mmCIF file of C-alpha atoms in Angstrom:
data_model
loop_
_atom_site.group_PDB
_atom_site.id
_atom_site.type_symbol
_atom_site.label_atom_id
_atom_site.label_comp_id
_atom_site.label_asym_id
_atom_site.label_seq_id
_atom_site.Cartn_x
_atom_site.Cartn_y
_atom_site.Cartn_z
ATOM 1 C CA SER A 1 0.000 0.000 0.000
ATOM 2 C CA GLN A 2 1.192 3.502 -0.772
ATOM 3 C CA SER A 3 -0.676 4.983 2.160
ATOM 4 C CA GLY A 4 1.406 6.980 4.607
ATOM 5 C CA LYS A 5 -0.598 5.587 7.503
ATOM 6 C CA SER A 6 1.150 3.091 9.722
ATOM 7 C CA ARG A 7 -0.320 -0.385 9.829
ATOM 8 C CA ALA A 8 1.187 -1.289 13.200
ATOM 9 C CA ILE A 9 3.714 -0.422 15.915
ATOM 10 C CA GLY A 10 2.592 3.211 16.061
ATOM 11 C CA SER A 11 5.191 5.935 15.697
ATOM 12 C CA VAL A 12 8.115 3.531 15.452
ATOM 13 C CA ARG A 13 7.192 2.951 11.789
ATOM 14 C CA PHE A 14 7.593 6.682 11.134
ATOM 15 C CA MET A 15 11.095 7.015 12.564
ATOM 16 C CA SER A 16 13.970 7.888 10.283
ATOM 17 C CA LEU A 17 16.325 5.175 9.125
ATOM 18 C CA ARG A 18 19.015 6.454 11.475
ATOM 19 C CA GLN A 19 16.635 6.230 14.421
ATOM 20 C CA ILE A 20 15.536 2.753 13.492
ATOM 21 C CA LEU A 21 19.136 1.569 13.247
ATOM 22 C CA SER A 22 19.904 3.100 16.613
ATOM 23 C CA LEU A 23 17.149 0.949 18.114
ATOM 24 C CA ALA A 24 18.656 -2.280 16.808
ATOM 25 C CA LEU A 25 19.352 -3.577 20.300
ATOM 26 C CA VAL A 26 16.037 -2.600 21.812
ATOM 27 C CA PRO A 27 13.713 -5.579 22.358
ATOM 28 C CA LEU A 28 10.773 -4.104 20.457
ATOM 29 C CA LEU A 29 8.994 -7.387 20.083
ATOM 30 C CA ALA A 30 9.090 -8.063 23.795
ATOM 31 C CA LEU A 31 6.142 -5.694 24.142
ATOM 32 C CA MET A 32 4.034 -7.737 21.750
ATOM 33 C CA PRO A 33 2.130 -10.949 22.460
ATOM 34 C CA VAL A 34 3.958 -14.100 21.440
ATOM 35 C CA MET A 35 2.248 -16.277 18.856
ATOM 36 C CA ARG A 36 1.142 -19.503 20.531
ATOM 37 C CA VAL A 37 1.723 -22.757 18.753
ATOM 38 C CA SER A 38 0.199 -26.079 19.658
ATOM 39 C CA GLY A 39 0.288 -29.368 17.832
ATOM 40 C CA ALA A 40 1.887 -29.574 14.398
ATOM 41 C CA GLU A 41 4.017 -26.563 13.594
ATOM 42 C CA ASP A 42 2.406 -25.752 10.272
ATOM 43 C CA GLU A 43 -1.054 -25.524 11.855
ATOM 44 C CA GLU A 44 -0.235 -22.045 13.137
ATOM 45 C CA VAL A 45 2.139 -20.733 10.466
ATOM 46 C CA MET A 46 0.766 -18.137 8.035
ATOM 47 C CA LYS A 47 1.115 -19.933 4.714
ATOM 48 C CA PRO A 48 3.268 -18.241 2.061
ATOM 49 C CA VAL A 49 1.731 -17.724 -1.374
ATOM 50 C CA ARG A 50 3.354 -19.738 -4.144
ATOM 51 C CA CYS A 51 0.671 -19.620 -6.834
ATOM 52 C CA VAL A 52 -2.739 -18.009 -7.282
ATOM 53 C CA GLY A 53 -4.967 -20.065 -9.509
ATOM 54 C CA ASN A 54 -7.178 -18.084 -11.873
ATOM 55 C CA ASN A 55 -9.141 -18.529 -15.069
ATOM 56 C CA GLU A 56 -7.765 -15.425 -16.780
ATOM 57 C CA MET A 57 -4.232 -16.618 -17.646
ATOM 58 C CA LYS A 58 -2.761 -14.092 -15.218
ATOM 59 C CA ILE A 59 0.830 -14.540 -14.041
ATOM 60 C CA ALA A 60 3.259 -12.401 -12.054
ATOM 61 C CA LEU A 61 6.876 -11.669 -12.942
ATOM 62 C CA THR A 62 9.019 -10.929 -9.884
ATOM 63 C CA PHE A 63 12.606 -9.875 -9.272
ATOM 64 C CA ASP A 64 14.726 -10.340 -6.156
ATOM 65 C CA ASP A 65 17.838 -8.810 -4.591
ATOM 66 C CA GLY A 66 17.813 -5.426 -6.353
ATOM 67 C CA LEU A 67 18.463 -2.810 -7.003
ATOM 68 C CA HIS A 68 21.417 -3.018 -9.383
ATOM 69 C CA ARG A 69 22.673 0.139 -11.074
ATOM 70 C CA CYS A 70 23.018 -1.577 -14.480
ATOM 71 C CA TYR A 71 20.782 -4.648 -14.561
ATOM 72 C CA THR A 72 17.675 -3.139 -12.972
ATOM 73 C CA PRO A 73 17.383 -0.286 -15.522
ATOM 74 C CA GLU A 74 17.921 -2.803 -18.333
ATOM 75 C CA ILE A 75 15.101 -4.965 -16.974
ATOM 76 C CA LEU A 76 12.878 -1.906 -16.584
ATOM 77 C CA ASP A 77 13.550 -1.006 -20.211
ATOM 78 C CA VAL A 78 12.359 -4.450 -21.324
ATOM 79 C CA LEU A 79 9.235 -4.230 -19.167
ATOM 80 C CA ASP A 80 8.486 -0.755 -20.515
ATOM 81 C CA GLY A 81 8.871 -2.020 -24.063
ATOM 82 C CA TYR A 82 6.113 -4.582 -23.549
ATOM 83 C CA GLY A 83 3.970 -2.409 -21.260
ATOM 84 C CA ILE A 84 4.272 -4.932 -18.440
ATOM 85 C CA LYS A 85 4.184 -4.274 -14.698
ATOM 86 C CA ALA A 86 6.262 -6.453 -12.370
ATOM 87 C CA THR A 87 6.972 -6.812 -8.668
ATOM 88 C CA PHE A 88 10.456 -6.069 -7.305
ATOM 89 C CA PHE A 89 11.463 -7.504 -3.930
ATOM 90 C CA VAL A 90 14.199 -5.092 -2.953
ATOM 91 C CA ILE A 91 17.058 -5.173 -0.450
ATOM 92 C CA GLY A 92 17.219 -2.019 1.639
ATOM 93 C CA GLU A 93 20.961 -1.440 1.457
ATOM 94 C CA ASN A 94 20.828 -1.742 -2.339
ATOM 95 C CA CYS A 95 17.990 0.794 -2.445
ATOM 96 C CA ARG A 96 20.051 3.339 -0.523
ATOM 97 C CA GLU A 97 22.664 3.231 -3.270
ATOM 98 C CA ASN A 98 20.141 3.520 -6.111
ATOM 99 C CA LEU A 99 17.384 5.866 -4.974
ATOM 100 C CA GLY A 100 16.804 7.163 -8.502
ATOM 101 C CA ILE A 101 16.005 3.638 -9.705
ATOM 102 C CA VAL A 102 13.576 3.175 -6.815
ATOM 103 C CA ARG A 103 11.767 6.314 -7.960
ATOM 104 C CA ARG A 104 11.719 5.047 -11.531
ATOM 105 C CA GLU A 105 10.112 1.765 -10.444
ATOM 106 C CA LEU A 106 7.432 3.605 -8.497
ATOM 107 C CA ASP A 107 6.824 6.203 -11.209
ATOM 108 C CA SER A 108 6.469 3.418 -13.782
ATOM 109 C CA GLY A 109 3.736 1.724 -11.758
ATOM 110 C CA HIS A 110 5.673 -1.354 -10.684
ATOM 111 C CA GLU A 111 5.092 -2.937 -7.313
ATOM 112 C CA ILE A 112 7.815 -3.079 -4.673
ATOM 113 C CA GLY A 113 8.039 -5.763 -2.015
ATOM 114 C CA ASN A 114 10.318 -6.076 0.997
ATOM 115 C CA HIS A 115 13.276 -8.490 0.842
ATOM 116 C CA THR A 116 14.986 -7.385 4.107
ATOM 117 C CA TYR A 117 17.720 -4.791 4.519
ATOM 118 C CA SER A 118 20.863 -6.935 4.178
ATOM 119 C CA HIS A 119 19.659 -10.334 2.857
ATOM 120 C CA PRO A 120 20.494 -12.332 6.011
ATOM 121 C CA HIS A 121 20.062 -16.086 6.230
ATOM 122 C CA LEU A 122 16.820 -16.540 8.160
ATOM 123 C CA THR A 123 17.271 -20.053 9.536
ATOM 124 C CA ASN A 124 18.390 -18.909 12.978
ATOM 125 C CA ILE A 125 17.466 -15.217 12.911
ATOM 126 C CA THR A 126 15.755 -13.738 15.951
ATOM 127 C CA ALA A 127 12.377 -12.064 15.653
ATOM 128 C CA GLU A 128 13.956 -8.803 16.844
ATOM 129 C CA LYS A 129 16.637 -8.873 14.151
ATOM 130 C CA LEU A 130 14.142 -9.717 11.408
ATOM 131 C CA PHE A 131 11.843 -6.943 12.625
ATOM 132 C CA GLY A 132 14.678 -4.437 12.230
ATOM 133 C CA GLU A 133 15.620 -5.745 8.777
ATOM 134 C CA ILE A 134 12.074 -5.322 7.504
ATOM 135 C CA VAL A 135 11.381 -1.937 9.065
ATOM 136 C CA CYS A 136 14.681 -0.423 7.898
ATOM 137 C CA THR A 137 13.832 -1.250 4.288
ATOM 138 C CA GLU A 138 10.281 -0.058 4.793
ATOM 139 C CA ASN A 139 11.506 3.308 6.056
ATOM 140 C CA ILE A 140 13.819 3.804 3.070
ATOM 141 C CA LEU A 141 10.937 3.211 0.672
ATOM 142 C CA PHE A 142 8.710 5.581 2.603
ATOM 143 C CA GLU A 143 11.354 8.308 2.613
ATOM 144 C CA VAL A 144 11.899 7.935 -1.151
ATOM 145 C CA GLY A 145 8.300 7.787 -2.344
ATOM 146 C CA GLU A 146 5.967 7.585 0.677
ATOM 147 C CA TYR A 147 5.516 3.946 -0.291
ATOM 148 C CA ARG A 148 4.590 1.198 2.175
ATOM 149 C CA PRO A 149 5.169 -2.328 0.849
ATOM 150 C CA LYS A 150 2.732 -5.033 1.890
ATOM 151 C CA LEU A 151 4.483 -8.069 0.379
ATOM 152 C CA PHE A 152 7.551 -9.830 1.792
ATOM 153 C CA ARG A 153 9.754 -12.469 0.227
ATOM 154 C CA PRO A 154 12.169 -14.208 2.599
ATOM 155 C CA PRO A 155 15.766 -14.464 1.345
ATOM 156 C CA GLU A 156 16.432 -17.906 -0.139
ATOM 157 C CA GLY A 157 12.782 -18.772 0.523
ATOM 158 C CA VAL A 158 13.538 -19.642 4.161
ATOM 159 C CA TYR A 159 10.257 -19.663 6.064
ATOM 160 C CA SER A 160 9.675 -20.461 9.734
ATOM 161 C CA LEU A 161 7.556 -19.665 12.773
ATOM 162 C CA THR A 162 9.798 -16.663 13.483
ATOM 163 C CA VAL A 163 9.323 -15.311 9.971
ATOM 164 C CA SER A 164 5.588 -15.999 9.970
ATOM 165 C CA GLY A 165 5.017 -14.378 13.367
ATOM 166 C CA THR A 166 7.021 -11.267 12.487
ATOM 167 C CA LEU A 167 5.183 -10.812 9.191
ATOM 168 C CA GLU A 168 1.826 -11.110 10.926
ATOM 169 C CA ARG A 169 2.806 -8.418 13.412
ATOM 170 C CA LEU A 170 3.913 -6.100 10.605
ATOM 171 C CA ASP A 171 0.923 -6.952 8.383
ATOM 172 C CA TYR A 172 2.879 -8.414 5.465
ATOM 173 C CA ILE A 173 1.866 -11.166 3.052
ATOM 174 C CA PRO A 174 4.620 -13.788 2.504
ATOM 175 C CA ILE A 175 5.298 -14.484 -1.170
ATOM 176 C CA LEU A 176 7.333 -17.365 -2.590
ATOM 177 C CA TRP A 177 7.221 -18.578 -6.200
ATOM 178 C CA THR A 178 6.005 -21.189 -8.664
ATOM 179 C CA VAL A 179 8.769 -21.040 -11.287
ATOM 180 C CA ASP A 180 12.403 -20.548 -10.283
ATOM 181 C CA THR A 181 14.564 -19.439 -13.206
ATOM 182 C CA THR A 182 17.817 -19.874 -11.203
ATOM 183 C CA ASP A 183 19.098 -16.952 -13.272
ATOM 184 C CA TRP A 184 21.574 -16.124 -10.488
ATOM 185 C CA LYS A 185 23.539 -19.211 -11.552
ATOM 186 C CA HIS A 186 24.232 -17.534 -14.935
ATOM 187 C CA PRO A 187 22.445 -19.934 -17.292
ATOM 188 C CA SER A 188 22.063 -18.797 -20.886
ATOM 189 C CA ALA A 189 19.145 -16.577 -21.883
ATOM 190 C CA GLU A 190 17.731 -19.482 -23.880
ATOM 191 C CA LYS A 191 17.827 -21.808 -20.869
ATOM 192 C CA ILE A 192 16.167 -19.236 -18.604
ATOM 193 C CA ALA A 193 13.435 -18.686 -21.172
ATOM 194 C CA LYS A 194 12.857 -22.437 -21.585
ATOM 195 C CA THR A 195 12.562 -22.872 -17.803
ATOM 196 C CA VAL A 196 9.814 -20.273 -17.779
ATOM 197 C CA THR A 197 7.866 -21.435 -20.827
ATOM 198 C CA ASP A 198 8.069 -25.129 -19.835
ATOM 199 C CA ASN A 199 6.810 -24.589 -16.290
ATOM 200 C CA VAL A 200 4.456 -21.613 -16.317
ATOM 201 C CA LYS A 201 0.721 -22.054 -15.740
ATOM 202 C CA PRO A 202 -2.136 -19.659 -14.941
ATOM 203 C CA GLY A 203 -1.467 -18.117 -11.540
ATOM 204 C CA SER A 204 2.288 -18.680 -11.617
ATOM 205 C CA ILE A 205 4.691 -16.416 -9.774
ATOM 206 C CA ILE A 206 7.967 -16.350 -11.710
ATOM 207 C CA LEU A 207 11.187 -15.760 -9.778
ATOM 208 C CA CYS A 208 14.001 -13.804 -11.456
ATOM 209 C CA HIS A 209 16.767 -11.587 -10.087
ATOM 210 C CA ASP A 210 17.687 -8.044 -11.033
ATOM 211 C CA TYR A 211 20.887 -8.262 -8.992
ATOM 212 C CA VAL A 212 23.363 -11.056 -9.657
ATOM 213 C CA SER A 213 27.110 -11.259 -9.219
ATOM 214 C CA GLY A 214 28.804 -11.321 -12.591
ATOM 215 C CA LYS A 215 27.048 -11.340 -15.946
ATOM 216 C CA SER A 216 23.250 -11.421 -15.974
ATOM 217 C CA ASN A 217 21.287 -12.932 -18.846
ATOM 218 C CA THR A 218 17.904 -12.145 -17.333
ATOM 219 C CA ALA A 219 16.976 -9.176 -19.518
ATOM 220 C CA ALA A 220 17.943 -11.091 -22.652
ATOM 221 C CA ALA A 221 15.829 -14.037 -21.507
ATOM 222 C CA MET A 222 12.871 -11.731 -20.924
ATOM 223 C CA ARG A 223 13.019 -10.679 -24.566
ATOM 224 C CA LEU A 224 12.539 -14.366 -25.426
ATOM 225 C CA PHE A 225 9.884 -15.568 -22.992
ATOM 226 C CA ILE A 226 7.702 -12.453 -22.655
ATOM 227 C CA PRO A 227 6.564 -12.316 -26.306
ATOM 228 C CA GLU A 228 6.110 -16.090 -26.330
ATOM 229 C CA LEU A 229 3.869 -16.037 -23.247
ATOM 230 C CA LEU A 230 1.921 -13.055 -24.558
ATOM 231 C CA LYS A 231 1.324 -15.003 -27.774
ATOM 232 C CA GLN A 232 -0.011 -17.898 -25.686
ATOM 233 C CA GLY A 233 -2.508 -15.556 -24.044
ATOM 234 C CA TYR A 234 -0.858 -14.961 -20.685
ATOM 235 C CA VAL A 235 -1.413 -11.639 -18.940
ATOM 236 C CA PHE A 236 1.375 -10.198 -16.781
ATOM 237 C CA VAL A 237 0.225 -8.512 -13.565
ATOM 238 C CA THR A 238 1.766 -7.522 -10.260
ATOM 239 C CA VAL A 239 1.624 -9.958 -7.358
ATOM 240 C CA SER A 240 -1.011 -7.863 -5.580
ATOM 241 C CA GLU A 241 -3.144 -7.863 -8.721
ATOM 242 C CA LEU A 242 -2.703 -11.622 -8.921
ATOM 243 C CA LEU A 243 -3.842 -12.005 -5.317
ATOM 244 C CA VAL A 244 -7.156 -10.304 -6.075
ATOM 245 C CA SER A 245 -7.693 -12.093 -9.377
ATOM 246 C CA GLY A 246 -10.397 -14.243 -7.827
ATOM 247 C CA GLY A 247 -8.466 -17.484 -7.736
ATOM 248 C CA THR A 248 -7.395 -19.767 -4.946
ATOM 249 C CA GLU A 249 -4.122 -19.045 -3.188
ATOM 250 C CA LYS A 250 -1.832 -22.051 -3.014
#
């Protein structure tokens, strides 16, 4: 949501980035009720969205780990060329270095999701640390464009009770994926495109990356699979648009 109103935690959400970082050692979550779990663990976990079935051939193209000063603009150029809107799950520290690209994404009508501030491994992260990672990125986006993300993708897809409980407290929807291009491993553009076209189905959430170490073939792959999927009748939408498409979340 782009609303400037806080969804939770009161004035803490409106603090500057510097203030939020200065509170890194304060046990903010200690003041909140702890989520109670009984029986099987997954009975209480908020389920992440991997696919949203629909009858309208709608799919969502998503990008992780940005922003990148070269690759993100190239990807935006491809999206602009086809008139497609995508969802970017951004890392806060990368946003700080590329504020102009953040503004371009927002001005172009793309959706931005939260992907933490520093891309930590979440297996053993504390709720307090994860809270800080999410809110720091949230504050950067608000300072740049008064934008409040409502979607969160956990780094490496790691999902747990700690992640689920923190997202519930901050009113985020956890998003995973249906099709993983593994473009961060530097496959050829043709291989990335084939992975997408062979595995996509209505309601798919496609995982790409706009920040990779070394050479990225993602933009080149997009020029192959986007026109092919459009020809097949697929409609590219943002993740939030997919969520309200009337299908069943899976």
